Amino acid sequence: MTRKHHETRSVVLTRKPRRIRHLRRILIVCEGEKTEPNYFKAFPANPVVNDDIDIKGIGTNTVFVVNEAVRLRDEADKKGEPYIEVWVVFDKDDFPLSDFEKAVATATTNRIKCAYSIESFEIWYLLHFNYYDTGMSRSDYIEKLSTLLERPYTKNDETMYKTLSRKMKVAIKNASTLYNRQCCKPLADRNPVTLVFQLVERLTEK
């Protein structure tokens, strides 16, 4: 009787190395604690542009906002979690012109993108309805917005993105036209103007 010999084979299973998912991260640092962050946080995710958006509401002056953006950018670099872009969102509003000019210059030197507004962020909201090229104060913005919205406008309104999103293309066109007419003037003479449309275009590009 012939005994059959069974060979024992050891099988070595090799796992494929895990693919590390690198987030294409964007940092947005806002001067306001609520108004601007609430607006940008309402944007739907757009994986074509990025996988992650960090939005910080600082609630302080223009120069500090830019310096904080630089600090956060450098800190992320040291951790090996760099941002592909860093934006700062701030207003001229009641701050001295010298501070506003310093903030813009510091951002440019440090390769930080500016989405500033003169006089305030609300000019971006107004441009969803009409084209404006006459200088206004914050109180003018609030009064006009309340009329156009047919309800009292409040700065920390969390519904503004939803309310205005269908008119975004109009706002981008109006803001772009306004910027092209104002950009050759000194900063002191650019009221009104807003570069928020450039950040919005970045977040919504396909």
PDB file of C-alpha atoms in Angstrom:
ATOM      1  CA  MET A   1       0.000   0.000   0.000  1.00  0.00           C
ATOM      2  CA  THR A   2       1.490   3.237  -1.074  1.00  0.00           C
ATOM      3  CA  ARG A   3       1.362   6.118   1.369  1.00  0.00           C
ATOM      4  CA  LYS A   4       0.707   9.453  -0.237  1.00  0.00           C
ATOM      5  CA  HIS A   5       2.889  12.206   1.000  1.00  0.00           C
ATOM      6  CA  HIS A   6       1.194  15.550   1.395  1.00  0.00           C
ATOM      7  CA  GLU A   7       3.391  18.561   1.007  1.00  0.00           C
ATOM      8  CA  THR A   8       2.739  21.449   3.334  1.00  0.00           C
ATOM      9  CA  ARG A   9       3.210  24.778   1.694  1.00  0.00           C
ATOM     10  CA  SER A  10       3.498  27.958   3.632  1.00  0.00           C
ATOM     11  CA  VAL A  11       1.747  30.841   2.024  1.00  0.00           C
ATOM     12  CA  VAL A  12       3.002  34.309   2.789  1.00  0.00           C
ATOM     13  CA  LEU A  13       0.355  36.969   2.435  1.00  0.00           C
ATOM     14  CA  THR A  14       1.749  40.355   1.593  1.00  0.00           C
ATOM     15  CA  ARG A  15      -0.422  43.359   2.228  1.00  0.00           C
ATOM     16  CA  LYS A  16      -0.326  46.223  -0.117  1.00  0.00           C
ATOM     17  CA  PRO A  17       0.932  49.309   1.612  1.00  0.00           C
ATOM     18  CA  ARG A  18      -1.858  51.640   2.689  1.00  0.00           C
ATOM     19  CA  ARG A  19      -2.212  54.640   0.504  1.00  0.00           C
ATOM     20  CA  ILE A  20      -1.954  57.770   2.545  1.00  0.00           C
ATOM     21  CA  ARG A  21      -4.670  60.232   1.629  1.00  0.00           C
ATOM     22  CA  HIS A  22      -3.237  63.692   1.360  1.00  0.00           C
ATOM     23  CA  LEU A  23      -5.874  66.323   1.961  1.00  0.00           C
ATOM     24  CA  ARG A  24      -5.814  69.325  -0.302  1.00  0.00           C
ATOM     25  CA  ARG A  25      -6.474  71.764   2.504  1.00  0.00           C
ATOM     26  CA  ILE A  26      -7.486  75.413   2.307  1.00  0.00           C
ATOM     27  CA  LEU A  27      -7.319  77.783   5.271  1.00  0.00           C
ATOM     28  CA  ILE A  28      -9.651  80.786   5.519  1.00  0.00           C
ATOM     29  CA  VAL A  29      -8.972  83.201   8.378  1.00  0.00           C
ATOM     30  CA  CYS A  30     -11.709  85.793   8.922  1.00  0.00           C
ATOM     31  CA  GLU A  31     -11.652  89.054  10.819  1.00  0.00           C
ATOM     32  CA  GLY A  32     -15.231  88.510  11.989  1.00  0.00           C
ATOM     33  CA  GLU A  33     -16.121  85.824  14.496  1.00  0.00           C
ATOM     34  CA  LYS A  34     -19.513  84.934  13.001  1.00  0.00           C
ATOM     35  CA  THR A  35     -20.628  86.788   9.841  1.00  0.00           C
ATOM     36  CA  GLU A  36     -17.939  85.598   7.413  1.00  0.00           C
ATOM     37  CA  PRO A  37     -17.342  82.147   8.979  1.00  0.00           C
ATOM     38  CA  ASN A  38     -21.080  81.412   8.954  1.00  0.00           C
ATOM     39  CA  TYR A  39     -21.242  82.283   5.273  1.00  0.00           C
ATOM     40  CA  PHE A  40     -18.270  80.187   4.151  1.00  0.00           C
ATOM     41  CA  LYS A  41     -19.123  77.212   6.380  1.00  0.00           C
ATOM     42  CA  ALA A  42     -22.439  76.918   4.537  1.00  0.00           C
ATOM     43  CA  PHE A  43     -20.735  76.203   1.198  1.00  0.00           C
ATOM     44  CA  PRO A  44     -21.287  72.608   0.044  1.00  0.00           C
ATOM     45  CA  ALA A  45     -18.213  70.363  -0.130  1.00  0.00           C
ATOM     46  CA  ASN A  46     -16.388  70.532  -3.445  1.00  0.00           C
ATOM     47  CA  PRO A  47     -13.873  67.664  -3.727  1.00  0.00           C
ATOM     48  CA  VAL A  48     -12.706  68.947  -7.104  1.00  0.00           C
ATOM     49  CA  VAL A  49     -11.206  71.952  -5.340  1.00  0.00           C
ATOM     50  CA  ASN A  50     -10.230  70.543  -1.972  1.00  0.00           C
ATOM     51  CA  ASP A  51     -10.948  67.858   0.586  1.00  0.00           C
ATOM     52  CA  ASP A  52     -10.917  70.069   3.636  1.00  0.00           C
ATOM     53  CA  ILE A  53     -11.532  73.718   4.455  1.00  0.00           C
ATOM     54  CA  ASP A  54     -10.444  75.156   7.785  1.00  0.00           C
ATOM     55  CA  ILE A  55     -12.343  78.334   8.644  1.00  0.00           C
ATOM     56  CA  LYS A  56     -11.263  80.473  11.577  1.00  0.00           C
ATOM     57  CA  GLY A  57     -13.158  83.488  12.943  1.00  0.00           C
ATOM     58  CA  ILE A  58     -10.616  85.608  14.809  1.00  0.00           C
ATOM     59  CA  GLY A  59     -12.658  88.644  15.820  1.00  0.00           C
ATOM     60  CA  THR A  60      -9.887  91.214  15.911  1.00  0.00           C
ATOM     61  CA  ASN A  61      -8.085  93.787  13.762  1.00  0.00           C
ATOM     62  CA  THR A  62      -6.901  93.446  10.168  1.00  0.00           C
ATOM     63  CA  VAL A  63      -3.157  93.180  10.826  1.00  0.00           C
ATOM     64  CA  PHE A  64      -3.613  90.507  13.497  1.00  0.00           C
ATOM     65  CA  VAL A  65      -5.799  88.467  11.127  1.00  0.00           C
ATOM     66  CA  VAL A  66      -3.019  88.333   8.538  1.00  0.00           C
ATOM     67  CA  ASN A  67      -0.338  87.562  11.117  1.00  0.00           C
ATOM     68  CA  GLU A  68      -2.489  84.777  12.540  1.00  0.00           C
ATOM     69  CA  ALA A  69      -2.957  83.316   9.062  1.00  0.00           C
ATOM     70  CA  VAL A  70       0.816  83.265   8.588  1.00  0.00           C
ATOM     71  CA  ARG A  71       1.281  81.594  11.988  1.00  0.00           C
ATOM     72  CA  LEU A  72      -1.329  78.910  11.284  1.00  0.00           C
ATOM     73  CA  ARG A  73       0.130  78.272   7.829  1.00  0.00           C
ATOM     74  CA  ASP A  74       3.669  77.866   9.214  1.00  0.00           C
ATOM     75  CA  GLU A  75       2.434  75.665  12.068  1.00  0.00           C
ATOM     76  CA  ALA A  76       0.665  73.369   9.594  1.00  0.00           C
ATOM     77  CA  ASP A  77       3.831  73.147   7.489  1.00  0.00           C
ATOM     78  CA  LYS A  78       5.857  72.032  10.518  1.00  0.00           C
ATOM     79  CA  LYS A  79       3.298  69.301  11.271  1.00  0.00           C
ATOM     80  CA  GLY A  80       3.540  68.008   7.722  1.00  0.00           C
ATOM     81  CA  GLU A  81      -0.066  68.994   7.046  1.00  0.00           C
ATOM     82  CA  PRO A  82       0.387  71.971   4.714  1.00  0.00           C
ATOM     83  CA  TYR A  83      -2.367  74.090   3.229  1.00  0.00           C
ATOM     84  CA  ILE A  84      -2.421  74.437  -0.532  1.00  0.00           C
ATOM     85  CA  GLU A  85      -3.827  77.961  -0.129  1.00  0.00           C
ATOM     86  CA  VAL A  86      -4.378  80.437   2.681  1.00  0.00           C
ATOM     87  CA  TRP A  87      -6.929  83.256   2.464  1.00  0.00           C
ATOM     88  CA  VAL A  88      -7.671  86.167   4.767  1.00  0.00           C
ATOM     89  CA  VAL A  89     -11.063  87.878   4.862  1.00  0.00           C
ATOM     90  CA  PHE A  90     -11.230  91.341   6.411  1.00  0.00           C
ATOM     91  CA  ASP A  91     -12.791  94.789   6.010  1.00  0.00           C
ATOM     92  CA  LYS A  92     -11.546  98.344   5.907  1.00  0.00           C
ATOM     93  CA  ASP A  93     -14.570  99.520   7.912  1.00  0.00           C
ATOM     94  CA  ASP A  94     -13.557 101.591  10.974  1.00  0.00           C
ATOM     95  CA  PHE A  95      -9.882 100.576  11.032  1.00  0.00           C
ATOM     96  CA  PRO A  96      -7.232 103.203  10.203  1.00  0.00           C
ATOM     97  CA  LEU A  97      -6.205 103.187   6.544  1.00  0.00           C
ATOM     98  CA  SER A  98      -2.579 102.601   7.579  1.00  0.00           C
ATOM     99  CA  ASP A  99      -3.559  99.346   9.316  1.00  0.00           C
ATOM    100  CA  PHE A 100      -5.549  98.211   6.305  1.00  0.00           C
ATOM    101  CA  GLU A 101      -2.660  98.960   3.940  1.00  0.00           C
ATOM    102  CA  LYS A 102      -0.222  97.154   6.254  1.00  0.00           C
ATOM    103  CA  ALA A 103      -2.493  94.091   6.359  1.00  0.00           C
ATOM    104  CA  VAL A 104      -2.659  93.919   2.556  1.00  0.00           C
ATOM    105  CA  ALA A 105       1.109  94.405   2.227  1.00  0.00           C
ATOM    106  CA  THR A 106       1.876  91.748   4.849  1.00  0.00           C
ATOM    107  CA  ALA A 107      -0.440  89.272   3.157  1.00  0.00           C
ATOM    108  CA  THR A 108       1.197  89.879  -0.219  1.00  0.00           C
ATOM    109  CA  THR A 109       4.705  89.463   1.216  1.00  0.00           C
ATOM    110  CA  ASN A 110       3.739  86.160   2.832  1.00  0.00           C
ATOM    111  CA  ARG A 111       1.877  84.767  -0.203  1.00  0.00           C
ATOM    112  CA  ILE A 112      -1.481  84.969   1.571  1.00  0.00           C
ATOM    113  CA  LYS A 113      -4.494  85.633  -0.650  1.00  0.00           C
ATOM    114  CA  CYS A 114      -6.721  88.569   0.327  1.00  0.00           C
ATOM    115  CA  ALA A 115     -10.504  88.655   0.091  1.00  0.00           C
ATOM    116  CA  TYR A 116     -10.868  92.131   1.571  1.00  0.00           C
ATOM    117  CA  SER A 117     -13.841  94.473   1.356  1.00  0.00           C
ATOM    118  CA  ILE A 118     -14.119  98.250   1.508  1.00  0.00           C
ATOM    119  CA  GLU A 119     -16.025  99.263   3.548  1.00  0.00           C
ATOM    120  CA  SER A 120     -17.388  95.935   4.817  1.00  0.00           C
ATOM    121  CA  PHE A 121     -18.241  92.341   3.890  1.00  0.00           C
ATOM    122  CA  GLU A 122     -21.893  93.265   3.360  1.00  0.00           C
ATOM    123  CA  ILE A 123     -21.050  94.906   0.004  1.00  0.00           C
ATOM    124  CA  TRP A 124     -20.643  91.322  -1.250  1.00  0.00           C
ATOM    125  CA  TYR A 125     -24.210  90.561  -0.194  1.00  0.00           C
ATOM    126  CA  LEU A 126     -25.559  93.704  -1.839  1.00  0.00           C
ATOM    127  CA  LEU A 127     -23.925  92.836  -5.160  1.00  0.00           C
ATOM    128  CA  HIS A 128     -26.187  89.778  -5.367  1.00  0.00           C
ATOM    129  CA  PHE A 129     -29.051  92.189  -6.019  1.00  0.00           C
ATOM    130  CA  ASN A 130     -27.608  95.192  -7.870  1.00  0.00           C
ATOM    131  CA  TYR A 131     -24.387  96.780  -9.043  1.00  0.00           C
ATOM    132  CA  TYR A 132     -23.148  99.478  -6.637  1.00  0.00           C
ATOM    133  CA  ASP A 133     -20.188 101.788  -7.167  1.00  0.00           C
ATOM    134  CA  THR A 134     -20.981 104.562  -4.682  1.00  0.00           C
ATOM    135  CA  GLY A 135     -19.218 104.662  -1.338  1.00  0.00           C
ATOM    136  CA  MET A 136     -21.327 103.532   1.621  1.00  0.00           C
ATOM    137  CA  SER A 137     -20.991 103.067   5.357  1.00  0.00           C
ATOM    138  CA  ARG A 138     -21.853  99.915   7.319  1.00  0.00           C
ATOM    139  CA  SER A 139     -25.198 101.440   8.374  1.00  0.00           C
ATOM    140  CA  ASP A 140     -26.036 102.048   4.690  1.00  0.00           C
ATOM    141  CA  TYR A 141     -25.320  98.407   3.880  1.00  0.00           C
ATOM    142  CA  ILE A 142     -27.564  97.174   6.666  1.00  0.00           C
ATOM    143  CA  GLU A 143     -30.412  99.464   5.669  1.00  0.00           C
ATOM    144  CA  LYS A 144     -30.217  98.466   1.997  1.00  0.00           C
ATOM    145  CA  LEU A 145     -29.933  94.764   2.779  1.00  0.00           C
ATOM    146  CA  SER A 146     -32.925  94.886   5.088  1.00  0.00           C
ATOM    147  CA  THR A 147     -34.965  96.455   2.281  1.00  0.00           C
ATOM    148  CA  LEU A 148     -33.789  93.981  -0.356  1.00  0.00           C
ATOM    149  CA  LEU A 149     -34.233  90.947   1.894  1.00  0.00           C
ATOM    150  CA  GLU A 150     -37.627  92.224   3.045  1.00  0.00           C
ATOM    151  CA  ARG A 151     -36.643  91.487   6.637  1.00  0.00           C
ATOM    152  CA  PRO A 152     -34.190  92.985   9.137  1.00  0.00           C
ATOM    153  CA  TYR A 153     -30.618  92.021   8.305  1.00  0.00           C
ATOM    154  CA  THR A 154     -28.451  90.871  11.213  1.00  0.00           C
ATOM    155  CA  LYS A 155     -24.710  90.379  10.962  1.00  0.00           C
ATOM    156  CA  ASN A 156     -24.542  86.847  12.325  1.00  0.00           C
ATOM    157  CA  ASP A 157     -27.311  85.493  10.093  1.00  0.00           C
ATOM    158  CA  GLU A 158     -26.523  81.826   9.378  1.00  0.00           C
ATOM    159  CA  THR A 159     -28.902  81.671   6.405  1.00  0.00           C
ATOM    160  CA  MET A 160     -27.234  84.182   4.088  1.00  0.00           C
ATOM    161  CA  TYR A 161     -25.523  81.618   1.874  1.00  0.00           C
ATOM    162  CA  LYS A 162     -28.778  79.712   1.360  1.00  0.00           C
ATOM    163  CA  THR A 163     -30.723  82.918   0.822  1.00  0.00           C
ATOM    164  CA  LEU A 164     -28.343  84.338  -1.781  1.00  0.00           C
ATOM    165  CA  SER A 165     -26.766  81.303  -3.456  1.00  0.00           C
ATOM    166  CA  ARG A 166     -29.068  81.330  -6.486  1.00  0.00           C
ATOM    167  CA  LYS A 167     -27.860  84.875  -7.253  1.00  0.00           C
ATOM    168  CA  MET A 168     -24.163  84.084  -6.873  1.00  0.00           C
ATOM    169  CA  LYS A 169     -23.313  84.394 -10.563  1.00  0.00           C
ATOM    170  CA  VAL A 170     -24.806  87.882 -10.593  1.00  0.00           C
ATOM    171  CA  ALA A 171     -22.762  88.825  -7.524  1.00  0.00           C
ATOM    172  CA  ILE A 172     -19.524  87.506  -9.050  1.00  0.00           C
ATOM    173  CA  LYS A 173     -20.136  89.448 -12.253  1.00  0.00           C
ATOM    174  CA  ASN A 174     -20.963  92.670 -10.364  1.00  0.00           C
ATOM    175  CA  ALA A 175     -18.025  92.311  -7.962  1.00  0.00           C
ATOM    176  CA  SER A 176     -15.599  91.550 -10.794  1.00  0.00           C
ATOM    177  CA  THR A 177     -16.750  94.595 -12.778  1.00  0.00           C
ATOM    178  CA  LEU A 178     -16.462  96.771  -9.684  1.00  0.00           C
ATOM    179  CA  TYR A 179     -12.962  95.513  -8.877  1.00  0.00           C
ATOM    180  CA  ASN A 180     -11.738  96.088 -12.442  1.00  0.00           C
ATOM    181  CA  ARG A 181     -12.908  99.695 -12.193  1.00  0.00           C
ATOM    182  CA  GLN A 182     -11.415 100.292  -8.750  1.00  0.00           C
ATOM    183  CA  CYS A 183      -8.177  98.298  -8.736  1.00  0.00           C
ATOM    184  CA  CYS A 184      -6.061 101.008 -10.362  1.00  0.00           C
ATOM    185  CA  LYS A 185      -6.965 103.514  -7.636  1.00  0.00           C
ATOM    186  CA  PRO A 186      -5.151 103.873  -4.302  1.00  0.00           C
ATOM    187  CA  LEU A 187      -6.730 101.747  -1.562  1.00  0.00           C
ATOM    188  CA  ALA A 188      -8.042 104.910   0.086  1.00  0.00           C
ATOM    189  CA  ASP A 189     -10.177 105.633  -2.988  1.00  0.00           C
ATOM    190  CA  ARG A 190     -11.627 102.181  -3.651  1.00  0.00           C
ATOM    191  CA  ASN A 191     -14.835 102.477  -1.648  1.00  0.00           C
ATOM    192  CA  PRO A 192     -16.708 100.325  -2.510  1.00  0.00           C
ATOM    193  CA  VAL A 193     -14.862  97.183  -3.578  1.00  0.00           C
ATOM    194  CA  THR A 194     -14.677  93.525  -2.550  1.00  0.00           C
ATOM    195  CA  LEU A 195     -12.397  90.650  -3.486  1.00  0.00           C
ATOM    196  CA  VAL A 196     -14.653  88.086  -1.835  1.00  0.00           C
ATOM    197  CA  PHE A 197     -15.766  87.040  -5.316  1.00  0.00           C
ATOM    198  CA  GLN A 198     -12.276  85.627  -5.988  1.00  0.00           C
ATOM    199  CA  LEU A 199     -12.491  83.337  -2.964  1.00  0.00           C
ATOM    200  CA  VAL A 200     -16.042  82.312  -3.877  1.00  0.00           C
ATOM    201  CA  GLU A 201     -14.915  81.457  -7.414  1.00  0.00           C
ATOM    202  CA  ARG A 202     -12.129  79.332  -5.935  1.00  0.00           C
ATOM    203  CA  LEU A 203     -14.511  77.424  -3.672  1.00  0.00           C
ATOM    204  CA  THR A 204     -17.066  76.801  -6.412  1.00  0.00           C
ATOM    205  CA  GLU A 205     -14.859  76.074  -9.431  1.00  0.00           C
ATOM    206  CA  LYS A 206     -15.482  72.812 -11.304  1.00  0.00           C
TER     207      LYS A 206
END
